[in-house]
C-alpha cells in the first residue's frame, strides 16, 4: 500500500505542490515585515471575497439557464429574455483577475527595500485593488438597478435618482480614497507620520476589541435562535451587521484613540518637543483632525444605506432563525424565507379594494405571503375575494401584472352567497396597486437610508408634517451621526494634551463626560424630532454643534498654551458676574 502511494502520480503532484508553497512562504516570509504582511493578507481576502461573489453569480446564471432550458428551447426569443445578463459575470471575472494581480504585486513588498520603492509598490497594489473592487461592484449594481435609474423600480416605486446616484458616488469615493490616503501618507513628514502611528495603534486595538465585545455579547443573547441551525446562518447574520457595528463603535473608538495617543505623547514630553521645533498646537494636531474627518466620511458611507438596512435585516433574520429553530425541534418543515414584518393592511379607496398581507418581504419587490384581497361593490358589500399563498408583482410584463400562487377566488352573487374556485397560478392585469403602494406605509424610518427616506418623502409629500417628522428627522440624522466622530476628536485632542498624571485622568474623565452627554442629548433630541416637537434639522444636528463647540473652545485654550478651566472655576466666575450685574 505504501509503495502504491509513493508511486501514485497524484501523490507526487500533491507533494511537489506543498513543497512549492512552503518554499514560496519561506521566500516571501523573509522578504516582508508586519505592515507588509497586513497588506498581503488584505489583498488575499479581497481575492477570496471577489472570487466567491463571481462564483455565486456563475451558479445563479447556470441555474437560470437550466430553468429556461426546462421550459423550452433556449433559441426561443422569449426564453432568451428570461436569462440574466452575462455582463455582471464578465466584469466580476475581470475584477477577480485584477485582485489577483494586486495580491501578486503586494508579495514583492519587503522591509529591505528603500522607503520610496516600498511606498510605490504599496500604492500600486492598492490602486489595482481599488480598480478590481470598482469593476466587480459598480457595473453589476448599475445593471441590477437600471430600472431605478430610468424611473421604474422593481416594486413600482418612483425612486429618488439623486439619492441613488449619491450612493454610487459615495461608495466609489470610499474605494478610491484608500489608495489616495496611502499616497498622502507616504508624502507626510516624519513628525506627521509619528502622530499618525501614535493614533492608529490604539485605534486598531480599540476597534477590533469593541467589535469582538459586541459580537460576544450579541451571541450570548441570540445563541438560542441559532441552536441546531447551520453555522453559515450565524455567520451570515454577523457579516450583515458589520456596517452597523462599525458605525456604532466608531465615535467612542476615535475618542479613546485620540486620548490615548496624545496622553502618551504628552507624558513622554514628545508633544513639548514638537512645539519646540516651531510647530503650533493646531498644526501638530492636524493629522488627528484629518483622521477624525476621514472616520466620519467612512461612517457616512455606512450610514447612507448599509447600516440602516442591516438593522432591519437583523430583526428579519432573527425572526426567521427562531422560526427555523422551532420547526427543527418540532420536526416540521423549515421555511427559510426572511420576512421583514407580519400583518399589514392597505385600503385602496379609489378602486374599493382592501389588502391584507400576512408576511411582508424584506425587499418589497420579492414575493408576499398569505395575502387576502377584498373587492367591494358600490354598496360596500364584497363582490370578490382573493386568497393566495404567495403574490408576486411582475414589473417587466406588458402590461405589469400580479401572479398569485395557490389562489382561491370567492365570487359573491346578489344575495351575497359566495362561489368558490381555485387556481394553481392566477394572473391579474387590472389591479392598479404595486408592492410600493400596498406596503410603503409599513416602512420603518430607522431601517431606511437616504435612498429609501427620499423615496418615501417624495411619495408621501401630501401627508401631514407630524406623520413625516420621523422620516425627515432620520434623513438629517443620516448625515449628523457620522459627524459625531469628528466632533469627539475636537474634544479629545485638547483634553489629551496634558503634562502630568493628574491631568491625564482629568482629561479622560472630561472626555467620558462629554461622550455621555452627547449620547443622552442626541437620543432625547432625535426623539423630540420624531414626535414633531423640534425641527428635523435642529433635532439631528444640535448635539454635534454643542459637542463641536465645546471642542473648539477647549482648542482655543490649548492653542494659547493655557490650562483648560475647571467647571467649578467657570461656575464661580459666572456667579460672581451675576452678583456684580445685580448690584
Coordinates of C-alpha atoms in Angstrom, one line a residue:
X1 CA 0.0 0.0 0.0
X2 CA 2.8 2.4 0.9
X3 CA 4.6 1.5 -2.3
X4 CA 1.5 2.3 -4.3
X5 CA 1.0 5.7 -2.6
X6 CA 4.6 6.7 -3.3
X7 CA 4.3 5.8 -7.0
X8 CA 0.8 7.4 -7.4
X9 CA 1.3 10.5 -9.7
X10 CA -1.4 12.4 -7.7
X11 CA 0.5 11.9 -4.5
X12 CA 3.7 13.1 -6.3
X13 CA 1.9 16.2 -7.7
X14 CA 0.4 17.0 -4.2
X15 CA 3.8 16.6 -2.6
X16 CA 5.5 18.8 -5.1
X17 CA 2.7 21.4 -4.8
X18 CA 3.1 21.5 -1.0
X19 CA 6.8 21.8 -1.2
X20 CA 6.5 24.7 -3.7
X21 CA 4.0 26.5 -1.4
X22 CA 6.4 26.1 1.6
X23 CA 9.3 27.4 -0.4
X24 CA 7.2 30.4 -1.5
X25 CA 6.2 31.0 2.1
X26 CA 9.8 31.0 3.3
X27 CA 10.8 33.2 0.4
X28 CA 8.2 35.9 0.9
X29 CA 8.1 35.5 4.6
X30 CA 11.7 36.7 4.9
X31 CA 11.1 39.4 2.4
X32 CA 8.1 41.0 4.3
X33 CA 7.5 42.6 7.6
X34 CA 4.4 43.1 9.8
X35 CA 3.0 46.0 7.9
X36 CA 3.7 44.3 4.6
X37 CA 2.1 41.1 5.9
X38 CA -1.1 43.0 6.8
X39 CA -1.4 44.4 3.2
X40 CA -0.8 40.9 1.7
X41 CA -3.4 39.4 4.0
X42 CA -5.8 42.2 2.9
X43 CA -5.2 41.5 -0.8
X44 CA -5.7 37.8 -0.2
X45 CA -9.0 38.4 1.5
X46 CA -10.1 40.6 -1.4
X47 CA -9.2 37.8 -3.9
X48 CA -11.2 35.3 -1.9
X49 CA -14.2 37.7 -1.5
X50 CA -14.4 38.6 -5.1
X51 CA -13.9 35.0 -6.1
X52 CA -16.9 33.9 -4.0
X53 CA -19.0 36.7 -5.5
X54 CA -18.1 35.7 -9.0
X55 CA -18.7 32.0 -8.3
X56 CA -22.2 32.8 -6.9
X57 CA -23.0 34.9 -10.0
X58 CA -21.9 32.0 -12.2
X59 CA -24.0 29.5 -10.2
X60 CA -27.1 31.8 -10.5
X61 CA -26.6 32.1 -14.2
X62 CA -26.3 28.3 -14.7
X63 CA -29.4 27.7 -12.6
X64 CA -31.4 30.3 -14.6
X65 CA -30.1 28.8 -17.9
X66 CA -31.1 25.3 -16.7
X67 CA -34.5 26.6 -15.7
X68 CA -35.1 28.2 -19.1
X69 CA -33.9 25.0 -20.9
X70 CA -36.5 23.0 -19.0
X71 CA -39.3 25.4 -20.1
X72 CA -38.4 25.3 -23.7
X73 CA -35.7 25.8 -26.3
X74 CA -33.2 28.4 -25.4
X75 CA -33.2 29.7 -29.0
X76 CA -36.7 31.0 -28.4
X77 CA -36.7 34.7 -28.1
X78 CA -39.0 34.7 -25.1
X79 CA -36.8 32.3 -23.2
X80 CA -33.6 34.2 -24.1
X81 CA -35.2 37.3 -22.5
X82 CA -35.5 35.4 -19.2
X83 CA -31.8 34.7 -19.0
X84 CA -29.8 37.0 -16.7
X85 CA -27.2 39.2 -18.3
X86 CA -23.7 37.9 -18.7
X87 CA -22.3 41.5 -18.1
X88 CA -22.0 41.1 -14.3
X89 CA -20.2 37.9 -14.7
X90 CA -17.7 39.4 -17.2
X91 CA -17.0 42.5 -15.0
X92 CA -16.7 40.4 -11.8
X93 CA -14.3 38.0 -13.6
X94 CA -12.2 40.9 -14.6
X95 CA -12.3 42.2 -11.0
X96 CA -11.1 38.8 -9.7
X97 CA -8.2 38.9 -12.2
X98 CA -7.1 42.4 -11.1
X99 CA -7.4 41.5 -7.4
X100 CA -5.1 38.5 -8.1
X101 CA -2.7 40.9 -9.8
X102 CA -2.9 43.2 -6.7
X103 CA -2.1 40.3 -4.5
X104 CA 0.9 39.2 -6.5
X105 CA 2.2 42.8 -6.6
X106 CA 1.9 43.0 -2.8
X107 CA 4.1 39.9 -2.4
X108 CA 7.1 42.0 -3.6
X109 CA 6.9 44.3 -0.5
X110 CA 10.0 43.9 1.7
X111 CA 11.4 45.7 4.7
X112 CA 14.8 45.7 3.0
X113 CA 13.5 47.9 0.2
X114 CA 14.0 51.6 0.1
X115 CA 11.2 53.7 1.5
X116 CA 10.4 55.2 -1.8
X117 CA 10.3 51.9 -3.7
X118 CA 8.3 50.3 -0.9
X119 CA 5.7 53.1 -0.9
X120 CA 5.4 52.8 -4.7
X121 CA 4.6 49.1 -4.5
X122 CA 2.1 49.6 -1.7
X123 CA 0.3 52.4 -3.6
X124 CA 0.3 50.4 -6.8
X125 CA -1.2 47.4 -5.1
X126 CA -3.9 49.5 -3.5
X127 CA -4.8 51.2 -6.8
X128 CA -5.1 47.9 -8.6
X129 CA -7.2 46.5 -5.7
X130 CA -9.5 49.6 -5.9
X131 CA -9.9 49.2 -9.6
X132 CA -10.8 45.5 -9.1
X133 CA -13.4 46.4 -6.5
X134 CA -15.0 49.0 -8.7
X135 CA -15.1 46.7 -11.7
X136 CA -16.6 43.9 -9.7
X137 CA -19.3 46.1 -8.0
X138 CA -20.2 49.2 -10.0
X139 CA -21.3 47.7 -13.4
X140 CA -23.2 45.0 -11.6
X141 CA -25.0 47.4 -9.2
X142 CA -25.9 49.8 -12.1
X143 CA -27.2 46.9 -14.2
X144 CA -29.2 45.5 -11.3
X145 CA -30.9 48.8 -10.7
X146 CA -31.1 50.2 -14.2
X147 CA -34.9 50.3 -13.8
X148 CA -34.4 52.7 -10.9
X149 CA -32.2 55.0 -13.0
X150 CA -34.8 55.0 -15.7
X151 CA -37.5 55.9 -13.2
X152 CA -39.2 52.5 -12.8
X153 CA -38.1 50.3 -9.9
X154 CA -38.8 46.7 -9.0
X155 CA -41.6 47.4 -6.5
X156 CA -43.3 50.1 -8.6
X157 CA -42.0 53.0 -6.6
X158 CA -40.7 56.3 -8.1
X159 CA -37.1 56.3 -6.9
X160 CA -35.0 59.3 -6.0
X161 CA -32.4 59.4 -8.7
X162 CA -30.1 61.9 -6.9
X163 CA -30.2 59.8 -3.8
X164 CA -29.3 56.7 -5.8
X165 CA -26.5 58.4 -7.7
X166 CA -25.2 59.8 -4.4
X167 CA -24.9 56.3 -3.1
X168 CA -22.9 55.2 -6.2
X169 CA -20.7 58.3 -5.9
X170 CA -20.1 57.9 -2.1
X171 CA -19.1 54.2 -2.3
X172 CA -16.9 54.9 -5.3
X173 CA -15.1 57.7 -3.4
X174 CA -14.6 55.4 -0.4
X175 CA -13.0 52.8 -2.5
X176 CA -10.8 55.3 -4.3
X177 CA -9.9 57.1 -1.1
X178 CA -7.9 54.1 0.2
X179 CA -5.0 54.4 -2.4
X180 CA -5.3 58.2 -2.2
X181 CA -4.8 58.1 1.5
X182 CA -1.8 55.8 1.1
X183 CA -0.3 58.3 -1.4
X184 CA -0.8 61.2 1.0
X185 CA 0.7 59.1 3.9
X186 CA 4.0 58.4 2.0
X187 CA 4.3 62.2 1.4
X188 CA 3.9 63.1 5.1
X189 CA 6.8 64.5 7.1
X190 CA 8.5 62.3 9.7
X191 CA 6.7 64.1 12.5
X192 CA 3.3 63.8 11.0
X193 CA 3.8 60.1 10.4
X194 CA 4.7 59.7 14.1
X195 CA 1.5 61.3 15.1
X196 CA -0.5 59.1 12.7
X197 CA 1.2 56.0 14.0
X198 CA 0.6 57.0 17.6
X199 CA -3.1 57.4 16.8
X200 CA -3.6 54.2 14.6
X201 CA -2.1 51.8 17.1
X202 CA -4.8 52.3 19.9
X203 CA -7.4 52.9 17.1
X204 CA -6.9 49.4 15.6
X205 CA -6.8 47.8 19.0
X206 CA -10.0 49.6 20.3
X207 CA -11.9 49.0 17.0
X208 CA -11.3 45.2 17.0
X209 CA -11.8 44.9 20.7
X210 CA -15.2 46.7 20.7
X211 CA -16.3 44.7 17.7
X212 CA -15.3 41.5 19.4
X213 CA -17.1 42.5 22.6
X214 CA -20.3 43.4 20.7
X215 CA -20.2 40.1 18.8
X216 CA -19.7 38.1 22.1
X217 CA -22.5 39.9 23.9
X218 CA -24.9 39.6 21.0
X219 CA -24.0 35.9 20.6
X220 CA -24.8 35.3 24.2
X221 CA -28.2 36.9 23.8
X222 CA -29.1 35.2 20.5
X223 CA -27.3 31.9 20.7
X224 CA -30.6 30.1 21.3
X225 CA -32.0 31.2 18.0
X226 CA -29.2 29.5 16.1
X227 CA -29.2 26.3 18.0
X228 CA -29.3 23.4 15.6
X229 CA -29.0 25.6 12.5
X230 CA -26.1 25.5 10.1
X231 CA -23.2 27.7 11.2
X232 CA -23.5 29.6 7.9
X233 CA -26.7 31.2 9.0
X234 CA -25.0 32.6 12.1
X235 CA -22.0 33.8 10.0
X236 CA -24.4 35.5 7.6
X237 CA -26.1 37.2 10.5
X238 CA -22.9 38.8 11.8
X239 CA -21.4 39.6 8.4
X240 CA -24.6 41.6 7.7
X241 CA -24.1 43.5 10.9
X242 CA -20.6 44.8 10.2
X243 CA -21.7 48.2 8.8
X244 CA -23.9 48.8 11.8
X245 CA -21.3 47.7 14.4
X246 CA -18.6 49.8 12.9
X247 CA -20.9 52.8 12.8
X248 CA -21.9 52.2 16.4
X249 CA -18.4 51.9 17.9
X250 CA -16.5 54.4 15.7
X251 CA -17.3 57.5 17.8
X252 CA -16.0 56.0 21.1
X253 CA -13.1 54.4 19.3
X254 CA -11.9 57.7 17.8
X255 CA -12.4 59.4 21.2
X256 CA -10.3 56.9 23.2
X257 CA -7.7 56.6 20.5
X258 CA -7.1 60.4 20.4
X259 CA -6.9 60.5 24.2
X260 CA -4.5 57.5 24.4
X261 CA -2.1 58.7 21.7
X262 CA -1.9 62.3 22.8
X263 CA -1.7 61.4 26.5
X264 CA 1.2 59.1 25.8
X265 CA 3.0 61.7 23.7
X266 CA 2.4 64.3 26.5
X267 CA 3.7 62.1 29.3
X268 CA 6.9 61.4 27.3
X269 CA 7.4 65.1 26.7
X270 CA 7.2 64.4 22.9
X271 CA 4.4 67.0 22.5
X272 CA 6.5 69.7 24.1
X273 CA 9.4 68.7 21.9
X274 CA 7.3 69.1 18.8
X275 CA 6.1 72.6 19.9
X276 CA 9.8 73.4 20.5
X277 CA 10.5 72.8 16.8
X278 CA 8.3 75.7 15.9
X279 CA 5.0 74.0 15.1
X280 CA 1.8 75.2 16.6
X281 CA -0.5 73.1 18.6
X282 CA -3.1 73.1 15.9
X283 CA -0.5 72.1 13.3
X284 CA 0.6 69.1 15.4
X285 CA -3.0 68.0 15.9
X286 CA -3.9 68.4 12.2
X287 CA -3.2 64.7 11.3
X288 CA -5.6 63.6 14.0
X289 CA -8.3 66.0 12.9
X290 CA -7.9 64.7 9.3
X291 CA -8.2 61.1 10.6
X292 CA -11.4 62.1 12.5
X293 CA -12.9 63.7 9.4
X294 CA -12.0 60.6 7.4
X295 CA -13.6 58.3 10.0
X296 CA -16.8 60.4 9.7
X297 CA -16.6 60.0 5.9
X298 CA -16.4 56.2 6.2
X299 CA -19.3 56.2 8.7
X300 CA -21.3 58.3 6.3
X301 CA -20.8 55.7 3.6
X302 CA -22.1 53.0 6.0
X303 CA -25.0 55.2 7.3
X304 CA -26.1 56.3 3.9
X305 CA -27.8 53.0 3.2
X306 CA -26.0 49.9 4.5
X307 CA -26.2 50.3 8.3
X308 CA -30.0 51.1 8.5
X309 CA -30.7 48.2 6.1
X310 CA -28.5 45.9 8.2
X311 CA -30.5 46.8 11.4
X312 CA -33.8 45.9 9.7
X313 CA -32.3 42.8 8.2
X314 CA -31.0 41.7 11.6
X315 CA -34.5 41.6 13.0
X316 CA -35.8 39.8 10.0
X317 CA -33.0 37.2 10.2
X318 CA -33.6 36.7 13.9
X319 CA -37.3 36.2 13.4
X320 CA -36.6 33.6 10.7
X321 CA -33.9 31.9 12.8
X322 CA -36.4 31.5 15.7
X323 CA -39.0 30.1 13.4
X324 CA -36.5 27.6 11.9
X325 CA -35.3 26.6 15.3
X326 CA -38.8 25.9 16.5
X327 CA -39.6 24.0 13.3
X328 CA -36.4 21.9 13.7
X329 CA -37.4 21.0 17.3
X330 CA -41.0 20.0 16.3
X331 CA -39.8 18.1 13.2
X332 CA -41.9 20.3 10.8
X333 CA -41.0 21.8 7.5
X334 CA -38.4 24.6 7.7
X335 CA -39.2 27.8 5.9
X336 CA -36.1 29.9 5.2
X337 CA -37.8 33.0 3.8
X338 CA -36.8 36.2 5.5
X339 CA -39.8 38.4 6.4
X340 CA -39.4 42.0 7.5
X341 CA -42.9 42.2 9.1
X342 CA -46.0 40.2 9.7
X343 CA -49.5 41.5 9.2
X344 CA -50.3 44.7 7.2
X345 CA -53.5 46.2 5.8
X346 CA -53.8 48.6 2.9
X347 CA -57.0 50.3 1.7
X348 CA -57.4 51.4 -1.9
X349 CA -60.4 53.8 -1.6
X350 CA -60.4 54.7 -5.3
X351 CA -60.8 51.1 -6.6
X352 CA -62.6 49.9 -3.4
X353 CA -60.0 47.2 -2.7
X354 CA -58.6 46.2 0.7
X355 CA -55.4 44.3 1.0
X356 CA -54.2 42.2 4.0
X357 CA -50.6 40.9 3.7
X358 CA -49.7 38.2 6.2
X359 CA -46.0 38.3 5.6
X360 CA -44.1 41.3 4.3
X361 CA -40.8 40.6 2.5
X362 CA -37.6 42.4 3.4
X363 CA -37.3 43.6 -0.2
X364 CA -40.7 44.9 -1.4
X365 CA -40.0 43.6 -4.9
X366 CA -40.0 40.0 -3.5
X367 CA -43.0 37.8 -3.1
X368 CA -45.6 38.5 -0.4
X369 CA -47.1 35.6 1.5
X370 CA -50.6 34.8 2.9
X371 CA -52.5 37.7 1.2
X372 CA -56.2 38.4 1.1
X373 CA -57.7 41.0 -1.2
X374 CA -61.3 42.2 -0.9
X375 CA -63.1 43.8 -3.8
X376 CA -66.1 45.8 -2.6
X377 CA -69.1 47.0 -4.6
X378 CA -71.0 50.3 -4.7
X379 CA -72.9 49.2 -1.6
X380 CA -69.7 48.4 0.3
X381 CA -70.5 44.7 0.1
X382 CA -67.9 42.2 -1.0
X383 CA -68.0 41.3 -4.7
X384 CA -64.9 39.2 -4.9
X385 CA -62.2 37.9 -2.5
X386 CA -58.9 36.5 -3.5
X387 CA -56.8 34.4 -1.1
X388 CA -53.3 33.3 -2.1
X389 CA -50.3 31.7 -0.5
X390 CA -47.9 33.9 -2.5
X391 CA -48.2 37.0 -4.6
X392 CA -45.6 38.4 -7.0
X393 CA -45.7 41.6 -9.0
X394 CA -44.1 41.2 -12.4
X395 CA -42.9 44.8 -13.2
X396 CA -41.4 44.0 -16.6
X397 CA -44.5 42.4 -18.1
X398 CA -46.6 44.2 -20.7
X399 CA -48.7 45.4 -19.0
X400 CA -47.4 44.8 -15.5
X401 CA -49.3 42.0 -13.7
X402 CA -49.8 40.2 -10.4
X403 CA -49.2 36.5 -10.2
X404 CA -51.0 34.7 -7.4
X405 CA -49.9 31.2 -6.4
X406 CA -52.3 28.6 -4.8
X407 CA -55.2 31.1 -5.2
X408 CA -58.8 30.7 -4.0
X409 CA -61.4 33.0 -5.5
X410 CA -64.7 33.8 -3.8
X411 CA -67.3 35.4 -6.1
X412 CA -70.5 36.8 -4.4
X413 CA -73.8 36.9 -6.1
X414 CA -76.6 39.4 -5.5
X415 CA -77.6 37.5 -2.3
X416 CA -74.1 37.6 -1.0
X417 CA -73.6 33.9 -1.5
X418 CA -70.0 33.0 -2.5
X419 CA -69.0 30.6 -5.2
X420 CA -65.5 29.2 -4.7
X421 CA -62.9 28.4 -7.4
X422 CA -59.2 27.6 -7.2
X423 CA -56.2 28.2 -9.4
X424 CA -52.7 27.0 -9.1
X425 CA -51.3 30.1 -10.8
X426 CA -53.6 33.1 -11.4
X427 CA -52.5 36.2 -13.4
X428 CA -54.3 39.5 -12.8
X429 CA -53.6 42.6 -15.0
X430 CA -56.3 45.0 -14.0
X431 CA -55.1 45.8 -10.5
X432 CA -53.6 49.3 -10.2
X433 CA -51.7 48.5 -7.0
X434 CA -48.0 47.9 -6.9
X435 CA -46.0 46.5 -3.9
X436 CA -44.8 50.0 -3.1
X437 CA -48.4 51.3 -3.0
X438 CA -49.5 48.4 -0.8
X439 CA -46.6 48.2 1.6
X440 CA -44.8 51.6 1.6
X441 CA -46.6 52.9 4.6
X442 CA -45.3 49.9 6.6
X443 CA -41.7 51.1 6.3
X444 CA -39.8 51.8 9.5
X445 CA -37.7 55.0 9.2
X446 CA -35.0 53.5 11.3
X447 CA -34.4 50.8 8.7
X448 CA -34.1 53.2 5.7
X449 CA -31.1 55.0 4.3
X450 CA -31.1 58.2 2.2
X451 CA -32.5 56.4 -0.9
X452 CA -35.4 54.9 1.0
X453 CA -36.1 58.0 3.0
X454 CA -36.0 60.3 0.0
X455 CA -38.3 58.0 -1.9
X456 CA -40.8 57.8 0.9
X457 CA -40.8 61.6 1.4
X458 CA -41.4 62.2 -2.3
X459 CA -44.2 59.6 -2.5
X460 CA -46.0 60.9 0.6
X461 CA -45.4 64.7 0.2
X462 CA -49.1 65.4 0.7
X463 CA -49.0 63.8 4.2
X464 CA -49.0 66.0 7.3
X465 CA -45.8 67.3 8.9
X466 CA -46.3 65.2 12.1
X467 CA -46.7 61.9 10.1
X468 CA -43.4 62.6 8.2
X469 CA -41.5 64.0 11.2
X470 CA -39.7 60.8 11.9
X471 CA -38.7 60.3 8.3
X472 CA -37.4 63.9 7.9
X473 CA -35.5 63.7 11.2
X474 CA -33.8 60.5 10.2
X475 CA -32.9 62.0 6.8
X476 CA -30.9 64.7 8.5
X477 CA -29.7 62.2 11.1
X478 CA -28.0 60.1 8.4
X479 CA -25.5 62.9 7.9
X480 CA -25.4 64.0 11.6
X481 CA -24.5 60.7 13.2
X482 CA -21.2 60.1 11.3
X483 CA -20.1 63.7 12.0
X484 CA -20.0 62.8 15.7
X485 CA -16.6 61.2 15.1
X486 CA -15.1 64.5 14.1
X487 CA -16.9 66.3 16.9
X488 CA -15.5 64.0 19.5
X489 CA -12.0 64.3 18.1
X490 CA -12.3 68.0 18.6
X491 CA -13.0 67.4 22.2
X492 CA -10.4 64.6 22.8
X493 CA -7.5 66.4 21.2
X494 CA -7.2 69.3 23.7
X495 CA -8.1 67.1 26.6
X496 CA -5.4 64.6 25.7
X497 CA -2.6 67.2 25.6
X498 CA -1.5 67.2 29.3
X499 CA 1.7 67.5 31.3
X500 CA 1.0 65.3 34.4
X501 CA -0.7 62.1 35.5
X502 CA -3.4 64.1 37.2
X503 CA -4.0 65.9 34.0
X504 CA -4.4 62.6 32.2
X505 CA -7.1 61.4 34.5
X506 CA -8.8 64.7 34.3
X507 CA -8.8 64.7 30.5
X508 CA -10.2 61.2 30.4
X509 CA -12.9 62.0 32.9
X510 CA -13.9 65.1 31.0
X511 CA -14.0 63.3 27.6
X512 CA -16.1 60.5 29.0
X513 CA -18.5 63.0 30.5
X514 CA -18.8 64.8 27.1
X515 CA -19.4 61.4 25.4
X516 CA -22.2 60.5 27.9
X517 CA -23.7 64.0 27.4
X518 CA -23.6 63.5 23.7
X519 CA -25.5 60.2 23.7
X520 CA -28.1 61.4 26.2
X521 CA -28.7 64.7 24.3
X522 CA -28.8 63.0 20.9
X523 CA -31.3 60.4 21.9
X524 CA -33.6 63.0 23.5
X525 CA -33.4 65.5 20.7
X526 CA -34.0 62.8 18.0
X527 CA -37.0 61.5 19.9
X528 CA -38.4 65.0 20.0
X529 CA -37.8 65.3 16.3
X530 CA -39.7 62.1 15.7
X531 CA -42.6 63.5 17.6
X532 CA -42.6 66.7 15.5
X533 CA -41.8 68.9 18.6
X534 CA -38.4 70.0 17.1
X535 CA -37.4 70.8 13.6
X536 CA -35.8 67.8 11.9
X537 CA -32.5 69.7 11.3
X538 CA -32.3 71.0 14.9
X539 CA -33.1 67.6 16.3
X540 CA -30.4 65.9 14.3
X541 CA -27.6 68.4 14.4
X542 CA -27.8 70.3 17.7
X543 CA -25.8 67.7 19.7
X544 CA -22.9 67.8 17.2
X545 CA -22.9 71.6 17.3
X546 CA -22.8 71.6 21.1
X547 CA -20.0 69.0 21.3
X548 CA -18.1 70.6 18.5
X549 CA -18.4 74.0 20.1
X550 CA -17.0 72.6 23.4
X551 CA -14.1 71.1 21.4
X552 CA -13.4 74.4 19.6
X553 CA -13.4 76.3 23.0
X554 CA -11.0 73.8 24.5
X555 CA -8.7 74.1 21.5
X556 CA -8.7 77.8 21.9
X557 CA -7.2 77.4 25.4
X558 CA -4.7 74.8 24.3
X559 CA -3.6 76.8 21.2
X560 CA -2.7 79.7 23.6
X561 CA -0.8 77.4 26.0
X562 CA -3.4 78.0 28.7
X563 CA -4.9 75.4 31.0
X564 CA -8.5 74.3 30.4
X565 CA -10.6 75.9 33.2
X566 CA -12.4 73.6 35.5
X567 CA -16.2 73.6 35.7
X568 CA -16.1 74.8 39.3
X569 CA -14.0 77.8 38.3
X570 CA -16.3 78.6 35.5
X571 CA -19.3 78.4 37.8
X572 CA -17.7 80.7 40.3
X573 CA -16.8 83.3 37.7
X574 CA -20.3 83.1 36.3
X575 CA -21.9 83.6 39.8
X576 CA -19.6 86.5 40.5
X577 CA -20.5 88.2 37.3
X578 CA -24.2 87.7 38.0
X579 CA -23.8 89.2 41.5
X580 CA -21.9 92.2 40.1
X581 CA -24.5 92.8 37.5
X582 CA -27.3 92.5 40.1
X583 CA -25.6 95.1 42.4

